[in-house]
mmCIF file of N, CA and C in Angstrom:
data_model
loop_
_atom_site.group_PDB
_atom_site.id
_atom_site.type_symbol
_atom_site.label_atom_id
_atom_site.label_comp_id
_atom_site.label_asym_id
_atom_site.label_seq_id
_atom_site.Cartn_x
_atom_site.Cartn_y
_atom_site.Cartn_z
ATOM 1 N N MET A 240 18.326 -3.528 -8.787
ATOM 2 C CA MET A 240 17.387 -2.501 -8.407
ATOM 3 C C MET A 240 16.058 -3.152 -8.044
ATOM 4 N N LEU A 241 15.400 -2.629 -7.017
ATOM 5 C CA LEU A 241 14.121 -3.144 -6.546
ATOM 6 C C LEU A 241 13.050 -2.106 -6.818
ATOM 7 N N ASP A 242 12.015 -2.479 -7.568
ATOM 8 C CA ASP A 242 10.870 -1.609 -7.790
ATOM 9 C C ASP A 242 9.681 -2.280 -7.144
ATOM 10 N N SER A 243 9.220 -1.741 -6.016
ATOM 11 C CA SER A 243 8.090 -2.341 -5.318
ATOM 12 C C SER A 243 6.767 -1.960 -5.975
ATOM 13 N N ARG A 244 6.812 -1.068 -6.972
ATOM 14 C CA ARG A 244 5.632 -0.565 -7.667
ATOM 15 C C ARG A 244 4.651 0.102 -6.715
ATOM 16 N N THR A 245 5.162 0.617 -5.604
ATOM 17 C CA THR A 245 4.337 1.335 -4.647
ATOM 18 C C THR A 245 5.023 2.643 -4.322
ATOM 19 N N VAL A 246 4.982 3.025 -3.073
ATOM 20 C CA VAL A 246 5.610 4.269 -2.636
ATOM 21 C C VAL A 246 6.697 3.960 -1.626
ATOM 22 N N ALA A 247 7.316 4.943 -1.083
ATOM 23 C CA ALA A 247 8.542 4.790 -0.302
ATOM 24 C C ALA A 247 8.419 3.943 0.964
ATOM 25 N N LEU A 248 7.326 4.042 1.718
ATOM 26 C CA LEU A 248 7.262 3.362 3.007
ATOM 27 C C LEU A 248 7.410 1.840 2.895
ATOM 28 N N PRO A 249 6.632 1.153 2.055
ATOM 29 C CA PRO A 249 6.831 -0.299 1.950
ATOM 30 C C PRO A 249 8.231 -0.659 1.444
ATOM 31 N N LEU A 250 8.762 0.150 0.553
ATOM 32 C CA LEU A 250 10.108 -0.107 0.049
ATOM 33 C C LEU A 250 11.123 0.046 1.169
ATOM 34 N N GLY A 251 10.935 1.055 2.024
ATOM 35 C CA GLY A 251 11.825 1.247 3.169
ATOM 36 C C GLY A 251 11.775 0.078 4.133
ATOM 37 N N PHE A 252 10.569 -0.466 4.380
ATOM 38 C CA PHE A 252 10.448 -1.642 5.236
ATOM 39 C C PHE A 252 11.191 -2.832 4.633
ATOM 40 N N ALA A 253 11.068 -3.004 3.322
ATOM 41 C CA ALA A 253 11.749 -4.122 2.665
ATOM 42 C C ALA A 253 13.261 -3.985 2.801
ATOM 43 N N VAL A 254 13.770 -2.784 2.606
ATOM 44 C CA VAL A 254 15.214 -2.556 2.733
ATOM 45 C C VAL A 254 15.663 -2.827 4.168
ATOM 46 N N ALA A 255 14.902 -2.333 5.152
ATOM 47 C CA ALA A 255 15.257 -2.563 6.559
ATOM 48 C C ALA A 255 15.227 -4.053 6.885
ATOM 49 N N ASP A 256 14.227 -4.770 6.377
ATOM 50 C CA ASP A 256 14.143 -6.214 6.627
ATOM 51 C C ASP A 256 15.330 -6.958 6.028
ATOM 52 N N VAL A 257 15.709 -6.593 4.811
ATOM 53 C CA VAL A 257 16.847 -7.250 4.169
ATOM 54 C C VAL A 257 18.125 -6.966 4.953
ATOM 55 N N LEU A 258 18.321 -5.731 5.371
ATOM 56 C CA LEU A 258 19.533 -5.388 6.124
ATOM 57 C C LEU A 258 19.571 -6.103 7.475
ATOM 58 N N ASP A 259 18.418 -6.162 8.177
ATOM 59 C CA ASP A 259 18.363 -6.884 9.450
ATOM 60 C C ASP A 259 18.687 -8.362 9.254
ATOM 61 N N ALA A 260 18.112 -8.951 8.223
ATOM 62 C CA ALA A 260 18.338 -10.371 7.950
ATOM 63 C C ALA A 260 19.803 -10.621 7.584
ATOM 64 N N ARG A 261 20.359 -9.742 6.765
ATOM 65 C CA ARG A 261 21.774 -9.877 6.388
ATOM 66 C C ARG A 261 22.672 -9.791 7.613
ATOM 67 N N ASP A 262 22.391 -8.816 8.473
ATOM 68 C CA ASP A 262 23.204 -8.640 9.668
ATOM 69 C C ASP A 262 23.085 -9.818 10.632
ATOM 70 N N ALA A 263 21.960 -10.521 10.567
ATOM 71 C CA ALA A 263 21.759 -11.691 11.416
ATOM 72 C C ALA A 263 22.335 -12.955 10.790
ATOM 73 N N GLY A 264 22.929 -12.815 9.601
ATOM 74 C CA GLY A 264 23.576 -13.955 8.969
ATOM 75 C C GLY A 264 22.690 -14.797 8.066
ATOM 76 N N ALA A 265 21.578 -14.246 7.614
ATOM 77 C CA ALA A 265 20.678 -14.998 6.740
ATOM 78 C C ALA A 265 21.366 -15.292 5.409
ATOM 79 N N PRO A 266 21.065 -16.458 4.829
ATOM 80 C CA PRO A 266 21.638 -16.775 3.520
ATOM 81 C C PRO A 266 21.019 -15.893 2.428
ATOM 82 N N VAL A 267 21.715 -15.780 1.312
ATOM 83 C CA VAL A 267 21.285 -14.938 0.195
ATOM 84 C C VAL A 267 19.889 -15.332 -0.287
ATOM 85 N N GLU A 268 19.591 -16.628 -0.283
ATOM 86 C CA GLU A 268 18.270 -17.076 -0.738
ATOM 87 C C GLU A 268 17.156 -16.462 0.109
ATOM 88 N N MET A 269 17.388 -16.347 1.413
ATOM 89 C CA MET A 269 16.387 -15.756 2.296
ATOM 90 C C MET A 269 16.252 -14.252 2.042
ATOM 91 N N LEU A 270 17.361 -13.587 1.761
ATOM 92 C CA LEU A 270 17.311 -12.167 1.437
ATOM 93 C C LEU A 270 16.495 -11.949 0.159
ATOM 94 N N GLU A 271 16.707 -12.812 -0.821
ATOM 95 C CA GLU A 271 15.945 -12.726 -2.069
ATOM 96 C C GLU A 271 14.461 -12.973 -1.816
ATOM 97 N N GLN A 272 14.127 -13.884 -0.905
ATOM 98 C CA GLN A 272 12.733 -14.158 -0.570
ATOM 99 C C GLN A 272 12.074 -12.936 0.064
ATOM 100 N N ILE A 273 12.784 -12.242 0.927
ATOM 101 C CA ILE A 273 12.243 -11.024 1.547
ATOM 102 C C ILE A 273 11.948 -9.993 0.463
ATOM 103 N N VAL A 274 12.838 -9.853 -0.499
ATOM 104 C CA VAL A 274 12.627 -8.911 -1.595
ATOM 105 C C VAL A 274 11.388 -9.310 -2.397
ATOM 106 N N ARG A 275 11.246 -10.598 -2.707
ATOM 107 C CA ARG A 275 10.067 -11.053 -3.458
ATOM 108 C C ARG A 275 8.783 -10.779 -2.681
ATOM 109 N N MET A 276 8.813 -11.001 -1.375
ATOM 110 C CA MET A 276 7.625 -10.779 -0.551
ATOM 111 C C MET A 276 7.263 -9.291 -0.495
ATOM 112 N N SER A 277 8.260 -8.426 -0.583
ATOM 113 C CA SER A 277 7.985 -6.987 -0.483
ATOM 114 C C SER A 277 7.161 -6.488 -1.660
ATOM 115 N N THR A 278 7.249 -7.126 -2.792
ATOM 116 C CA THR A 278 6.482 -6.679 -3.952
ATOM 117 C C THR A 278 5.019 -7.078 -3.848
ATOM 118 N N ALA A 279 4.663 -7.873 -2.852
ATOM 119 C CA ALA A 279 3.267 -8.279 -2.653
ATOM 120 C C ALA A 279 2.520 -7.340 -1.709
ATOM 121 N N SER A 280 3.161 -6.289 -1.241
ATOM 122 C CA SER A 280 2.496 -5.371 -0.310
ATOM 123 C C SER A 280 1.482 -4.501 -1.046
ATOM 124 N N SER A 281 0.507 -4.021 -0.309
ATOM 125 C CA SER A 281 -0.522 -3.138 -0.854
ATOM 126 C C SER A 281 -0.437 -1.785 -0.176
ATOM 127 N N VAL A 282 -0.799 -0.762 -0.914
ATOM 128 C CA VAL A 282 -0.839 0.593 -0.382
ATOM 129 C C VAL A 282 -2.210 1.162 -0.684
ATOM 130 N N TYR A 283 -2.869 1.692 0.364
ATOM 131 C CA TYR A 283 -4.168 2.336 0.220
ATOM 132 C C TYR A 283 -4.064 3.738 0.797
ATOM 133 N N PHE A 284 -4.693 4.704 0.156
ATOM 134 C CA PHE A 284 -4.696 6.065 0.684
ATOM 135 C C PHE A 284 -5.907 6.812 0.145
ATOM 136 N N ALA A 285 -6.246 7.904 0.799
ATOM 137 C CA ALA A 285 -7.354 8.756 0.383
ATOM 138 C C ALA A 285 -6.885 10.200 0.414
ATOM 139 N N VAL A 286 -7.518 11.006 -0.401
ATOM 140 C CA VAL A 286 -7.191 12.435 -0.410
ATOM 141 C C VAL A 286 -8.406 13.214 0.079
ATOM 142 N N PRO A 287 -8.199 14.223 0.918
ATOM 143 C CA PRO A 287 -9.331 14.977 1.451
ATOM 144 C C PRO A 287 -10.007 15.880 0.412
ATOM 145 N N SER A 288 -9.298 16.191 -0.677
ATOM 146 C CA SER A 288 -9.846 17.056 -1.716
ATOM 147 C C SER A 288 -9.469 16.492 -3.080
ATOM 148 N N LEU A 289 -10.376 16.601 -4.038
ATOM 149 C CA LEU A 289 -10.093 16.135 -5.405
ATOM 150 C C LEU A 289 -9.353 17.191 -6.219
ATOM 151 N N GLU A 290 -9.095 18.340 -5.613
ATOM 152 C CA GLU A 290 -8.408 19.415 -6.317
ATOM 153 C C GLU A 290 -6.973 19.019 -6.705
ATOM 154 N N GLN A 291 -6.262 18.354 -5.798
ATOM 155 C CA GLN A 291 -4.877 17.969 -6.104
ATOM 156 C C GLN A 291 -4.804 16.965 -7.258
ATOM 157 N N PRO A 292 -5.610 15.893 -7.253
ATOM 158 C CA PRO A 292 -5.567 14.987 -8.415
ATOM 159 C C PRO A 292 -5.970 15.679 -9.722
ATOM 160 N N ARG A 293 -6.908 16.636 -9.656
ATOM 161 C CA ARG A 293 -7.296 17.371 -10.858
ATOM 162 C C ARG A 293 -6.125 18.203 -11.378
ATOM 163 N N ARG A 294 -5.472 18.919 -10.469
ATOM 164 C CA ARG A 294 -4.336 19.747 -10.882
ATOM 165 C C ARG A 294 -3.188 18.908 -11.433
ATOM 166 N N GLY A 295 -3.029 17.717 -10.877
ATOM 167 C CA GLY A 295 -1.969 16.833 -11.344
ATOM 168 C C GLY A 295 -2.313 16.060 -12.606
ATOM 169 N N GLY A 296 -3.526 16.274 -13.129
ATOM 170 C CA GLY A 296 -3.925 15.606 -14.365
ATOM 171 C C GLY A 296 -4.385 14.172 -14.168
ATOM 172 N N ARG A 297 -4.604 13.754 -12.921
ATOM 173 C CA ARG A 297 -5.035 12.380 -12.632
ATOM 174 C C ARG A 297 -6.523 12.183 -12.888
ATOM 175 N N ILE A 298 -7.317 13.267 -12.708
ATOM 176 C CA ILE A 298 -8.745 13.192 -12.982
ATOM 177 C C ILE A 298 -9.159 14.434 -13.760
ATOM 178 N N SER A 299 -10.297 14.354 -14.458
ATOM 179 C CA SER A 299 -10.770 15.481 -15.251
ATOM 180 C C SER A 299 -11.415 16.532 -14.354
ATOM 181 N N ALA A 300 -11.591 17.726 -14.907
ATOM 182 C CA ALA A 300 -12.256 18.800 -14.169
ATOM 183 C C ALA A 300 -13.688 18.395 -13.852
ATOM 184 N N LEU A 301 -14.365 17.712 -14.776
ATOM 185 C CA LEU A 301 -15.740 17.268 -14.550
ATOM 186 C C LEU A 301 -15.803 16.267 -13.394
ATOM 187 N N SER A 302 -14.881 15.310 -13.376
ATOM 188 C CA SER A 302 -14.838 14.337 -12.277
ATOM 189 C C SER A 302 -14.578 15.029 -10.949
ATOM 190 N N SER A 303 -13.717 16.025 -10.961
ATOM 191 C CA SER A 303 -13.404 16.762 -9.741
ATOM 192 C C SER A 303 -14.627 17.511 -9.228
ATOM 193 N N VAL A 304 -15.357 18.179 -10.117
ATOM 194 C CA VAL A 304 -16.533 18.940 -9.715
ATOM 195 C C VAL A 304 -17.625 17.999 -9.212
ATOM 196 N N LEU A 305 -17.910 16.939 -9.959
ATOM 197 C CA LEU A 305 -18.949 15.996 -9.538
ATOM 198 C C LEU A 305 -18.576 15.317 -8.225
ATOM 199 N N GLY A 306 -17.336 14.897 -8.105
ATOM 200 C CA GLY A 306 -16.885 14.265 -6.872
ATOM 201 C C GLY A 306 -16.983 15.198 -5.680
ATOM 202 N N SER A 307 -16.650 16.458 -5.893
ATOM 203 C CA SER A 307 -16.740 17.443 -4.812
ATOM 204 C C SER A 307 -18.199 17.683 -4.417
ATOM 205 N N LEU A 308 -19.078 17.776 -5.407
ATOM 206 C CA LEU A 308 -20.500 17.981 -5.113
ATOM 207 C C LEU A 308 -21.088 16.813 -4.334
ATOM 208 N N LEU A 309 -20.647 15.598 -4.654
ATOM 209 C CA LEU A 309 -21.156 14.392 -3.984
ATOM 210 C C LEU A 309 -20.348 14.037 -2.740
ATOM 211 N N ASN A 310 -19.323 14.851 -2.438
ATOM 212 C CA ASN A 310 -18.447 14.613 -1.288
ATOM 213 C C ASN A 310 -17.736 13.259 -1.380
ATOM 214 N N VAL A 311 -17.348 12.871 -2.584
ATOM 215 C CA VAL A 311 -16.645 11.606 -2.804
ATOM 216 C C VAL A 311 -15.186 11.780 -2.392
ATOM 217 N N LYS A 312 -14.706 10.828 -1.589
ATOM 218 C CA LYS A 312 -13.311 10.810 -1.149
ATOM 219 C C LYS A 312 -12.745 9.440 -1.532
ATOM 220 N N PRO A 313 -12.272 9.307 -2.763
ATOM 221 C CA PRO A 313 -11.884 7.977 -3.241
ATOM 222 C C PRO A 313 -10.732 7.364 -2.448
ATOM 223 N N ILE A 314 -10.826 6.058 -2.283
ATOM 224 C CA ILE A 314 -9.718 5.283 -1.732
ATOM 225 C C ILE A 314 -8.903 4.843 -2.936
ATOM 226 N N LEU A 315 -7.644 5.189 -2.901
ATOM 227 C CA LEU A 315 -6.751 4.926 -4.025
ATOM 228 C C LEU A 315 -5.745 3.849 -3.656
ATOM 229 N N THR A 316 -5.218 3.203 -4.675
ATOM 230 C CA THR A 316 -4.186 2.195 -4.495
ATOM 231 C C THR A 316 -3.190 2.320 -5.643
ATOM 232 N N ILE A 317 -2.098 1.615 -5.537
ATOM 233 C CA ILE A 317 -1.099 1.586 -6.607
ATOM 234 C C ILE A 317 -1.226 0.242 -7.300
ATOM 235 N N ASP A 318 -1.455 0.259 -8.608
ATOM 236 C CA ASP A 318 -1.565 -0.970 -9.388
ATOM 237 C C ASP A 318 -0.601 -0.873 -10.563
ATOM 238 N N GLN A 319 0.386 -1.746 -10.567
ATOM 239 C CA GLN A 319 1.409 -1.744 -11.618
ATOM 240 C C GLN A 319 2.055 -0.370 -11.771
ATOM 241 N N GLY A 320 2.267 0.305 -10.642
ATOM 242 C CA GLY A 320 2.943 1.592 -10.647
ATOM 243 C C GLY A 320 2.045 2.786 -10.924
ATOM 244 N N ALA A 321 0.740 2.557 -11.156
ATOM 245 C CA ALA A 321 -0.191 3.654 -11.440
ATOM 246 C C ALA A 321 -1.192 3.790 -10.300
ATOM 247 N N ILE A 322 -1.624 5.027 -10.035
ATOM 248 C CA ILE A 322 -2.637 5.279 -9.014
ATOM 249 C C ILE A 322 -4.003 4.939 -9.604
ATOM 250 N N CYS A 323 -4.777 4.113 -8.890
ATOM 251 C CA CYS A 323 -6.102 3.690 -9.339
ATOM 252 C C CYS A 323 -7.109 3.838 -8.204
ATOM 253 N N ALA A 324 -8.356 4.171 -8.571
ATOM 254 C CA ALA A 324 -9.430 4.250 -7.575
ATOM 255 C C ALA A 324 -9.872 2.838 -7.222
ATOM 256 N N LEU A 325 -9.937 2.556 -5.927
ATOM 257 C CA LEU A 325 -10.375 1.252 -5.437
ATOM 258 C C LEU A 325 -11.842 1.309 -5.017
ATOM 259 N N GLU A 326 -12.201 2.333 -4.257
ATOM 260 C CA GLU A 326 -13.571 2.534 -3.784
ATOM 261 C C GLU A 326 -13.839 4.031 -3.737
ATOM 262 N N LYS A 327 -15.124 4.395 -3.646
ATOM 263 C CA LYS A 327 -15.483 5.818 -3.638
ATOM 264 C C LYS A 327 -16.474 6.136 -2.515
ATOM 265 N N PRO A 328 -16.011 6.115 -1.256
ATOM 266 C CA PRO A 328 -16.901 6.495 -0.160
ATOM 267 C C PRO A 328 -17.276 7.971 -0.242
ATOM 268 N N ARG A 329 -18.386 8.335 0.409
ATOM 269 C CA ARG A 329 -18.912 9.686 0.277
ATOM 270 C C ARG A 329 -18.632 10.593 1.455
ATOM 271 N N SER A 330 -17.602 10.338 2.200
ATOM 272 C CA SER A 330 -17.117 11.293 3.204
ATOM 273 C C SER A 330 -15.705 10.863 3.582
ATOM 274 N N PHE A 331 -14.943 11.818 4.110
ATOM 275 C CA PHE A 331 -13.576 11.473 4.492
ATOM 276 C C PHE A 331 -13.567 10.559 5.711
ATOM 277 N N ALA A 332 -14.541 10.727 6.603
ATOM 278 C CA ALA A 332 -14.625 9.837 7.769
ATOM 279 C C ALA A 332 -14.878 8.394 7.324
ATOM 280 N N ARG A 333 -15.755 8.211 6.343
ATOM 281 C CA ARG A 333 -16.000 6.861 5.815
ATOM 282 C C ARG A 333 -14.766 6.315 5.110
ATOM 283 N N ALA A 334 -14.071 7.182 4.398
ATOM 284 C CA ALA A 334 -12.839 6.747 3.715
ATOM 285 C C ALA A 334 -11.808 6.292 4.745
ATOM 286 N N GLN A 335 -11.659 7.050 5.822
ATOM 287 C CA GLN A 335 -10.701 6.676 6.866
ATOM 288 C C GLN A 335 -11.086 5.346 7.514
ATOM 289 N N ALA A 336 -12.369 5.162 7.804
ATOM 290 C CA ALA A 336 -12.818 3.900 8.400
ATOM 291 C C ALA A 336 -12.562 2.729 7.444
ATOM 292 N N ARG A 337 -12.793 2.968 6.172
ATOM 293 C CA ARG A 337 -12.566 1.897 5.189
ATOM 294 C C ARG A 337 -11.075 1.606 5.037
ATOM 295 N N LEU A 338 -10.220 2.614 5.122
ATOM 296 C CA LEU A 338 -8.777 2.395 5.070
ATOM 297 C C LEU A 338 -8.331 1.487 6.218
ATOM 298 N N VAL A 339 -8.857 1.741 7.403
ATOM 299 C CA VAL A 339 -8.538 0.897 8.557
ATOM 300 C C VAL A 339 -9.014 -0.528 8.308
ATOM 301 N N ALA A 340 -10.235 -0.681 7.797
ATOM 302 C CA ALA A 340 -10.779 -2.014 7.525
ATOM 303 C C ALA A 340 -9.930 -2.758 6.488
ATOM 304 N N LEU A 341 -9.472 -2.069 5.462
ATOM 305 C CA LEU A 341 -8.619 -2.703 4.448
ATOM 306 C C LEU A 341 -7.282 -3.138 5.051
ATOM 307 N N ALA A 342 -6.709 -2.288 5.900
ATOM 308 C CA ALA A 342 -5.433 -2.634 6.542
ATOM 309 C C ALA A 342 -5.596 -3.849 7.450
ATOM 310 N N VAL A 343 -6.679 -3.877 8.228
ATOM 311 C CA VAL A 343 -6.934 -5.023 9.112
ATOM 312 C C VAL A 343 -7.140 -6.288 8.286
ATOM 313 N N ARG A 344 -7.923 -6.188 7.220
ATOM 314 C CA ARG A 344 -8.148 -7.346 6.350
ATOM 315 C C ARG A 344 -6.837 -7.899 5.795
ATOM 316 N N ASP A 345 -6.001 -7.007 5.275
ATOM 317 C CA ASP A 345 -4.732 -7.458 4.703
ATOM 318 C C ASP A 345 -3.804 -8.034 5.763
ATOM 319 N N ALA A 346 -3.788 -7.421 6.951
ATOM 320 C CA ALA A 346 -2.938 -7.938 8.036
ATOM 321 C C ALA A 346 -3.394 -9.326 8.454
ATOM 322 N N ARG A 347 -4.697 -9.527 8.544
ATOM 323 C CA ARG A 347 -5.212 -10.854 8.907
ATOM 324 C C ARG A 347 -4.910 -11.872 7.831
ATOM 325 N N ALA A 348 -4.998 -11.477 6.583
ATOM 326 C CA ALA A 348 -4.692 -12.392 5.484
ATOM 327 C C ALA A 348 -3.222 -12.796 5.524
ATOM 328 N N ASP A 349 -2.350 -11.839 5.856
ATOM 329 C CA ASP A 349 -0.912 -12.124 5.941
ATOM 330 C C ASP A 349 -0.584 -13.021 7.124
ATOM 331 N N GLN A 350 -1.406 -12.984 8.165
ATOM 332 C CA GLN A 350 -1.157 -13.783 9.366
ATOM 333 C C GLN A 350 -2.040 -15.029 9.423
ATOM 334 N N GLY A 351 -2.587 -15.429 8.282
ATOM 335 C CA GLY A 351 -3.458 -16.600 8.230
ATOM 336 C C GLY A 351 -2.721 -17.878 8.581
ATOM 337 N N PRO A 352 -3.433 -19.000 8.538
ATOM 338 C CA PRO A 352 -2.827 -20.286 8.901
ATOM 339 C C PRO A 352 -1.569 -20.567 8.074
ATOM 340 N N GLY A 353 -0.509 -20.866 8.770
ATOM 341 C CA GLY A 353 0.750 -21.213 8.107
ATOM 342 C C GLY A 353 1.567 -20.033 7.619
ATOM 343 N N ALA A 354 1.053 -18.805 7.798
ATOM 344 C CA ALA A 354 1.786 -17.631 7.342
ATOM 345 C C ALA A 354 2.935 -17.347 8.297
ATOM 346 N N PRO A 355 4.135 -17.111 7.761
ATOM 347 C CA PRO A 355 5.261 -16.814 8.644
ATOM 348 C C PRO A 355 5.123 -15.424 9.241
ATOM 349 N N GLY A 356 5.598 -15.250 10.454
ATOM 350 C CA GLY A 356 5.640 -13.930 11.070
ATOM 351 C C GLY A 356 6.796 -13.143 10.487
ATOM 352 N N ARG A 357 6.951 -11.930 10.925
ATOM 353 C CA ARG A 357 8.039 -11.094 10.422
ATOM 354 C C ARG A 357 9.380 -11.748 10.711
ATOM 355 N N HIS A 358 10.169 -11.891 9.706
ATOM 356 C CA HIS A 358 11.512 -12.479 9.773
ATOM 357 C C HIS A 358 11.508 -13.973 10.091
ATOM 358 N N ALA A 359 10.370 -14.616 10.065
ATOM 359 C CA ALA A 359 10.333 -16.034 10.402
ATOM 360 C C ALA A 359 11.169 -16.860 9.428
ATOM 361 N N LEU A 360 11.341 -16.346 8.215
ATOM 362 C CA LEU A 360 12.106 -17.101 7.228
ATOM 363 C C LEU A 360 13.571 -17.267 7.609
ATOM 364 N N TRP A 361 14.128 -16.281 8.283
ATOM 365 C CA TRP A 361 15.569 -16.354 8.571
ATOM 366 C C TRP A 361 15.874 -16.509 10.042
ATOM 367 N N ARG A 362 14.908 -16.592 10.903
ATOM 368 C CA ARG A 362 15.165 -16.724 12.331
ATOM 369 C C ARG A 362 14.992 -18.157 12.816
ATOM 370 N N ARG A 363 15.234 -19.102 12.000
ATOM 371 C CA ARG A 363 15.054 -20.512 12.390
ATOM 372 C C ARG A 363 16.271 -21.053 13.086
#
């Protein structure tokens, strides 16, 4: 069983990558490497309203009211399987811009010097 400690989309990509690599004849060691790499993915998201996290018991009523008054739209991430606040921008437009910046930063870090491209491990 594979627990990516995130949500479905990164896990789906990992499964698709493993199946593509298997179908291309990659050795088991390479399939295992793809699985290990999938657990290093990050997930960032924002919610337009703090009402849903309050109702779900993720934040207190006081935090929800104060956050709403200040127009806080937290950027959330998954850490060890739990939802955690990463940053607290004060508008949804700022949260969206910061989400894009985080995605670009992570993509550039993944494509840094010597970083393999997608499937580079098994397409040699």
